[in-house]
C-alpha cells in the first residue's frame, strides 16, 4: 500500500463514523450526504485492504482491524494538533467575526468580562454577543456558537458540557438590619422575592428538594434583565435568586448563608461548519479552557458557596464591611 496516497480527510470521516456508530449520524455532523460518507469509508477500506466496519440495520460496529486503524487515527489527529500548535507562530493571524448567543447571566456577567483575553491573542477577531431568554438555533444561523441549558440531541450539533450554574439567594447588605434572616430555604416565602424570567422558565428542571419551595414563593418582581434584578436587590427590593458567581460581580449585594436552591447544567453548542472555520476551533478551545480555570470554580459540579471564597458574606443585622 502506498501510504503517501492515504487520504487524511477520509480518516477524519472514519473517526466520526466510529464515534457515532452511524453513517447517517456522521453525515449529519459533517454536513455531507450518507452516500458520500459510505463511499469514503469504502475507499478507505479498499486502500487499506481491510474491512473496518460491520454494517447492520442498527448502524456500524468496528472490526478488529477497524479498532487498530482508529487507534492510529487518534494518534495522527493528536500529532496534527501538536503540529498546528507548534507552527502557530508562523501562521497568518486568525481573523473573522464570531457571534455568540447566551442567556442573560453567564454571557454578559461572567464571559464578557473575560473575552478580551481571547482577543488579546487574536486581535483581528470581532466578537458579537447576543443575549436572549430562548436558546439560539445555531443550525439556522441564529449564532455561530451558543450556551444552552438543555443538552442538545441533534446529530447536526457539537456540544461540550461547560459546567453547572448554581442558584442562591442574595440581598442588599442592610436588608436584614431590621428583619430576621431566613433559617432555611423554605422561609423564602416570608420575603419579597426577585426572579429572572429565564429562571422562571427553568423552574421545572430545578432540584426536587425545592419543589415545595417553588409552590410557596410569590415573586414580587420578575424581569428578563439581570441588571434590573441586581439593581432592585441592591436597593433593598427583596431577596433575589441569582447565580452564585454574582457574588464576585457586584459587592452591593451579598449571598444568604444558605444552601443552593438549584443546580442547572449548561453546554457550549456549535456546528461542524463553525468548527472548520479558521477562527472556530481556537474560540471553542478557549471557551472550554476558560471554564476550567481557577476563577471558574462557581461552575464546578460541587457547589462552592461564596462564604468559602470571600471573608464576609453572612447576612445578619448590622452587616459588616465590604468584602475584598
Coordinates of C-alpha atoms in Angstrom, one line a residue:
X1 CA 0.0 0.0 0.0
X2 CA 1.3 3.5 -0.9
X3 CA 0.8 5.4 2.4
X4 CA 1.7 8.7 0.6
X5 CA -1.7 8.5 -1.1
X6 CA -3.6 7.9 2.1
X7 CA -6.5 10.5 2.3
X8 CA -6.3 12.2 5.7
X9 CA -9.8 13.7 5.3
X10 CA -11.2 10.2 4.8
X11 CA -9.5 9.2 8.1
X12 CA -11.3 12.1 9.8
X13 CA -14.6 10.9 8.4
X14 CA -13.7 7.4 9.6
X15 CA -13.2 8.7 13.2
X16 CA -16.6 10.4 13.2
X17 CA -18.4 7.3 11.9
X18 CA -16.6 5.2 14.6
X19 CA -17.5 7.7 17.3
X20 CA -21.2 7.8 16.4
X21 CA -21.6 4.2 15.2
X22 CA -23.6 5.5 12.3
X23 CA -23.0 6.6 8.7
X24 CA -26.1 8.8 8.7
X25 CA -25.1 10.4 12.0
X26 CA -21.6 11.1 10.7
X27 CA -23.2 12.6 7.5
X28 CA -25.4 14.9 9.6
X29 CA -22.5 16.1 11.8
X30 CA -20.1 16.6 8.8
X31 CA -22.7 18.3 6.6
X32 CA -22.3 15.6 3.8
X33 CA -24.7 13.1 2.4
X34 CA -24.9 9.4 3.7
X35 CA -23.8 8.0 0.2
X36 CA -20.7 10.3 0.3
X37 CA -19.8 9.1 3.8
X38 CA -20.3 5.5 2.7
X39 CA -18.2 5.9 -0.4
X40 CA -15.3 7.5 1.6
X41 CA -15.4 4.5 4.0
X42 CA -15.4 2.1 1.1
X43 CA -12.4 3.9 -0.4
X44 CA -10.5 3.8 2.9
X45 CA -11.2 0.1 3.3
X46 CA -10.0 -0.5 -0.3
X47 CA -6.8 1.5 0.2
X48 CA -6.0 -0.3 3.4
X49 CA -7.1 -3.7 2.2
X50 CA -9.2 -4.5 5.3
X51 CA -12.8 -4.3 6.4
X52 CA -13.1 -1.6 9.1
X53 CA -16.8 -1.8 9.9
X54 CA -19.5 -4.5 10.2
X55 CA -22.7 -2.8 8.8
X56 CA -26.2 -3.7 10.0
X57 CA -29.6 -2.0 10.2
X58 CA -28.6 -0.8 13.7
X59 CA -25.6 1.1 12.4
X60 CA -21.9 0.1 12.2
X61 CA -19.5 -1.7 14.5
X62 CA -15.7 -1.6 14.3
X63 CA -13.9 -4.8 13.3
X64 CA -10.6 -5.7 15.0
X65 CA -8.8 -4.1 12.0
X66 CA -11.1 -1.0 12.4
X67 CA -10.0 -0.7 16.1
X68 CA -6.4 -0.7 15.1
X69 CA -7.0 1.9 12.5
X70 CA -9.0 4.0 15.0
X71 CA -6.1 3.9 17.5
X72 CA -3.7 5.2 14.9
X73 CA -6.1 7.7 13.6
X74 CA -6.4 9.2 17.1
X75 CA -2.6 9.3 17.3
X76 CA -2.4 11.1 13.9
X77 CA -5.0 13.6 15.0
X78 CA -3.1 14.4 18.1
X79 CA 0.1 14.7 16.1
X80 CA -1.7 17.1 13.7
X81 CA -2.9 19.2 16.6
X82 CA 0.7 19.4 18.0
X83 CA 2.0 20.4 14.6
X84 CA -0.7 23.1 14.4
X85 CA 0.2 24.5 17.8
X86 CA 4.0 24.4 17.3
X87 CA 3.7 26.0 13.8
X88 CA 1.3 28.7 15.2
X89 CA 3.9 31.4 15.3
X90 CA 4.4 31.0 11.6
X91 CA 0.7 31.2 10.6
X92 CA -1.0 34.3 9.4
X93 CA -3.1 35.9 12.2
X94 CA -6.6 34.4 12.7
X95 CA -9.3 36.8 11.8
X96 CA -13.1 36.9 11.3
X97 CA -16.3 37.6 13.2
X98 CA -17.9 35.3 15.8
X99 CA -21.5 35.6 17.0
X100 CA -22.0 34.0 20.4
X101 CA -25.5 33.7 21.9
X102 CA -26.1 33.4 25.6
X103 CA -28.8 33.9 28.2
X104 CA -28.8 37.0 30.5
X105 CA -26.4 35.5 33.0
X106 CA -23.1 33.7 32.2
X107 CA -22.6 35.7 29.0
X108 CA -22.9 39.3 30.0
X109 CA -22.0 39.0 33.6
X110 CA -19.1 36.5 33.5
X111 CA -17.9 35.6 30.0
X112 CA -18.0 39.2 28.6
X113 CA -15.5 40.4 31.2
X114 CA -13.0 37.8 30.0
X115 CA -13.4 37.8 26.2
X116 CA -10.6 40.4 25.9
X117 CA -8.2 37.6 26.9
X118 CA -9.1 35.7 23.7
X119 CA -8.9 38.9 21.7
X120 CA -5.5 39.7 23.1
X121 CA -4.4 36.5 21.4
X122 CA -6.5 37.1 18.3
X123 CA -6.8 40.9 17.8
X124 CA -8.3 40.5 14.3
X125 CA -11.4 38.7 15.5
X126 CA -14.6 40.6 16.2
X127 CA -17.0 39.1 18.7
X128 CA -20.6 39.9 18.8
X129 CA -22.7 38.7 21.8
X130 CA -26.4 38.4 21.6
X131 CA -28.5 37.9 24.8
X132 CA -31.8 36.2 24.7
X133 CA -34.0 34.1 27.1
X134 CA -34.6 31.5 24.4
X135 CA -31.7 29.1 23.3
X136 CA -30.2 30.2 19.9
X137 CA -30.6 27.8 17.0
X138 CA -27.0 27.7 15.6
X139 CA -28.0 25.3 12.8
X140 CA -30.2 28.0 11.3
X141 CA -27.7 30.8 11.7
X142 CA -29.0 32.5 14.9
X143 CA -25.4 32.5 16.1
X144 CA -22.1 30.7 15.4
X145 CA -21.9 29.3 18.9
X146 CA -24.3 29.3 21.9
X147 CA -24.7 28.5 25.5
X148 CA -27.6 26.1 26.1
X149 CA -29.1 25.0 29.4
X150 CA -30.6 21.8 27.8
X151 CA -28.3 19.2 26.3
X152 CA -28.8 19.2 22.5
X153 CA -29.8 15.9 20.9
X154 CA -29.4 16.8 17.2
X155 CA -26.6 15.0 15.3
X156 CA -26.0 18.3 13.5
X157 CA -24.6 19.9 16.7
X158 CA -21.4 19.5 18.5
X159 CA -21.7 20.2 22.3
X160 CA -19.5 20.2 25.3
X161 CA -20.7 20.5 28.9
X162 CA -19.1 23.5 30.4
X163 CA -20.3 23.2 34.0
X164 CA -23.2 23.8 36.4
X165 CA -24.8 27.1 37.3
X166 CA -25.8 27.2 41.0
X167 CA -28.6 29.4 42.1
X168 CA -28.7 31.0 45.6
X169 CA -30.4 33.9 47.3
X170 CA -28.9 37.4 47.5
X171 CA -30.0 40.6 49.3
X172 CA -28.7 44.1 50.0
X173 CA -26.2 44.4 52.8
X174 CA -28.6 46.1 55.2
X175 CA -31.8 44.3 54.0
X176 CA -31.9 42.2 57.2
X177 CA -30.9 45.0 59.5
X178 CA -34.4 45.1 60.9
X179 CA -35.6 41.7 59.7
X180 CA -34.8 38.2 60.8
X181 CA -32.8 36.4 58.1
X182 CA -34.3 33.1 56.9
X183 CA -33.1 30.0 58.7
X184 CA -33.8 27.7 55.7
X185 CA -34.7 27.7 52.0
X186 CA -38.3 27.2 53.0
X187 CA -38.5 30.6 54.6
X188 CA -38.0 32.5 51.4
X189 CA -41.8 32.9 51.1
X190 CA -41.7 35.3 54.0
X191 CA -39.8 37.9 51.9
X192 CA -40.3 39.8 48.7
X193 CA -38.5 37.6 46.1
X194 CA -37.0 38.8 42.9
X195 CA -36.6 36.5 39.9
X196 CA -35.3 36.5 36.4
X197 CA -37.9 35.4 33.8
X198 CA -35.5 32.9 32.3
X199 CA -35.2 31.2 35.7
X200 CA -39.0 31.0 35.9
X201 CA -38.9 29.0 32.7
X202 CA -36.2 26.7 34.2
X203 CA -38.1 26.0 37.4
X204 CA -39.4 22.7 36.2
X205 CA -35.8 21.4 36.0
X206 CA -34.8 22.6 39.5
X207 CA -33.9 20.1 42.1
X208 CA -36.8 18.0 43.5
X209 CA -35.9 19.2 47.0
X210 CA -37.2 22.7 46.3
X211 CA -40.5 21.7 44.6
X212 CA -42.4 22.7 47.7
X213 CA -40.5 26.0 47.8
X214 CA -41.4 26.8 44.2
X215 CA -45.0 26.5 45.0
X216 CA -44.8 28.7 48.1
X217 CA -42.8 31.6 46.7
X218 CA -44.8 34.5 45.3
X219 CA -42.3 36.5 43.3
X220 CA -42.7 40.3 43.9
X221 CA -40.6 41.3 40.9
X222 CA -39.8 39.4 37.7
X223 CA -37.7 40.8 34.8
X224 CA -35.8 39.5 31.8
X225 CA -32.9 41.8 32.7
X226 CA -30.2 40.7 35.1
X227 CA -29.2 44.3 35.6
X228 CA -32.7 45.3 36.6
X229 CA -32.8 42.4 39.1
X230 CA -29.5 43.3 40.7
X231 CA -30.4 47.0 40.8
X232 CA -33.7 46.2 42.6
X233 CA -31.9 43.8 45.0
X234 CA -29.2 46.3 45.8
X235 CA -31.8 49.0 46.6
X236 CA -33.4 46.7 49.2
X237 CA -36.2 45.4 46.9
X238 CA -36.0 41.9 48.4
X239 CA -34.3 38.6 48.1
X240 CA -33.1 37.9 44.5
X241 CA -32.5 34.4 43.1
X242 CA -29.2 34.7 41.2
X243 CA -26.3 32.5 40.1
X244 CA -23.6 32.1 42.8
X245 CA -20.9 33.8 40.6
X246 CA -22.8 37.1 41.1
X247 CA -21.0 37.3 44.5
X248 CA -17.8 38.1 42.5
X249 CA -19.5 40.6 40.2
X250 CA -21.4 43.1 42.5
X251 CA -20.4 43.7 46.1
X252 CA -23.6 45.8 46.8
X253 CA -25.4 42.5 47.4
X254 CA -24.4 39.6 49.4
X255 CA -25.5 35.9 49.3
X256 CA -27.6 34.4 52.1
X257 CA -25.8 31.9 54.3
X258 CA -28.0 29.1 53.0
X259 CA -27.6 26.1 50.6
X260 CA -28.1 26.4 46.9
X261 CA -31.6 26.4 45.6
X262 CA -30.9 24.6 42.3
X263 CA -28.0 23.4 40.1
X264 CA -28.5 23.7 36.3
X265 CA -26.1 22.2 33.8
X266 CA -25.1 24.1 30.7
X267 CA -23.3 23.4 27.4
X268 CA -21.5 25.1 24.6
X269 CA -23.1 24.3 21.3
X270 CA -21.9 24.8 17.7
X271 CA -21.8 23.2 14.3
X272 CA -19.1 21.3 12.4
X273 CA -19.2 24.1 9.9
X274 CA -18.2 26.7 12.5
X275 CA -15.5 24.4 13.9
X276 CA -13.9 24.2 10.5
X277 CA -13.7 28.0 10.2
X278 CA -10.2 29.5 10.8
X279 CA -11.5 31.2 14.0
X280 CA -13.9 28.4 15.1
X281 CA -11.7 25.8 16.8
X282 CA -9.5 28.4 18.6
X283 CA -12.6 30.0 20.1
X284 CA -14.1 26.7 21.1
X285 CA -10.8 25.6 22.7
X286 CA -10.5 29.0 24.6
X287 CA -14.1 28.8 26.0
X288 CA -13.6 25.2 27.2
X289 CA -10.3 26.0 28.9
X290 CA -11.8 29.3 30.4
X291 CA -14.3 27.3 32.3
X292 CA -11.5 25.1 33.7
X293 CA -9.5 27.9 35.3
X294 CA -9.4 28.7 39.0
X295 CA -11.8 31.6 38.9
X296 CA -14.5 29.4 37.3
X297 CA -14.9 27.4 40.5
X298 CA -18.5 28.8 40.6
X299 CA -19.4 26.3 37.8
X300 CA -18.0 23.1 39.3
X301 CA -20.2 20.1 39.8
X302 CA -19.8 20.5 43.5
X303 CA -21.4 23.8 44.8
X304 CA -18.9 26.3 46.1
X305 CA -20.6 28.7 48.5
X306 CA -19.3 32.3 48.3
X307 CA -18.7 32.2 52.1
X308 CA -15.9 29.8 51.3
X309 CA -14.3 32.2 48.8
X310 CA -14.9 35.7 50.4
X311 CA -14.3 36.7 54.0
X312 CA -17.7 38.3 54.6
X313 CA -20.9 37.0 53.0
X314 CA -23.1 36.3 56.0
X315 CA -26.3 38.3 56.1
X316 CA -27.4 39.4 59.6
X317 CA -28.5 42.6 61.3
X318 CA -25.7 45.2 61.0
X319 CA -23.9 43.7 58.0
X320 CA -20.1 44.2 58.2
X321 CA -17.8 46.0 55.8
X322 CA -17.4 45.2 52.1
X323 CA -15.6 42.1 51.1
X324 CA -12.3 42.5 49.2

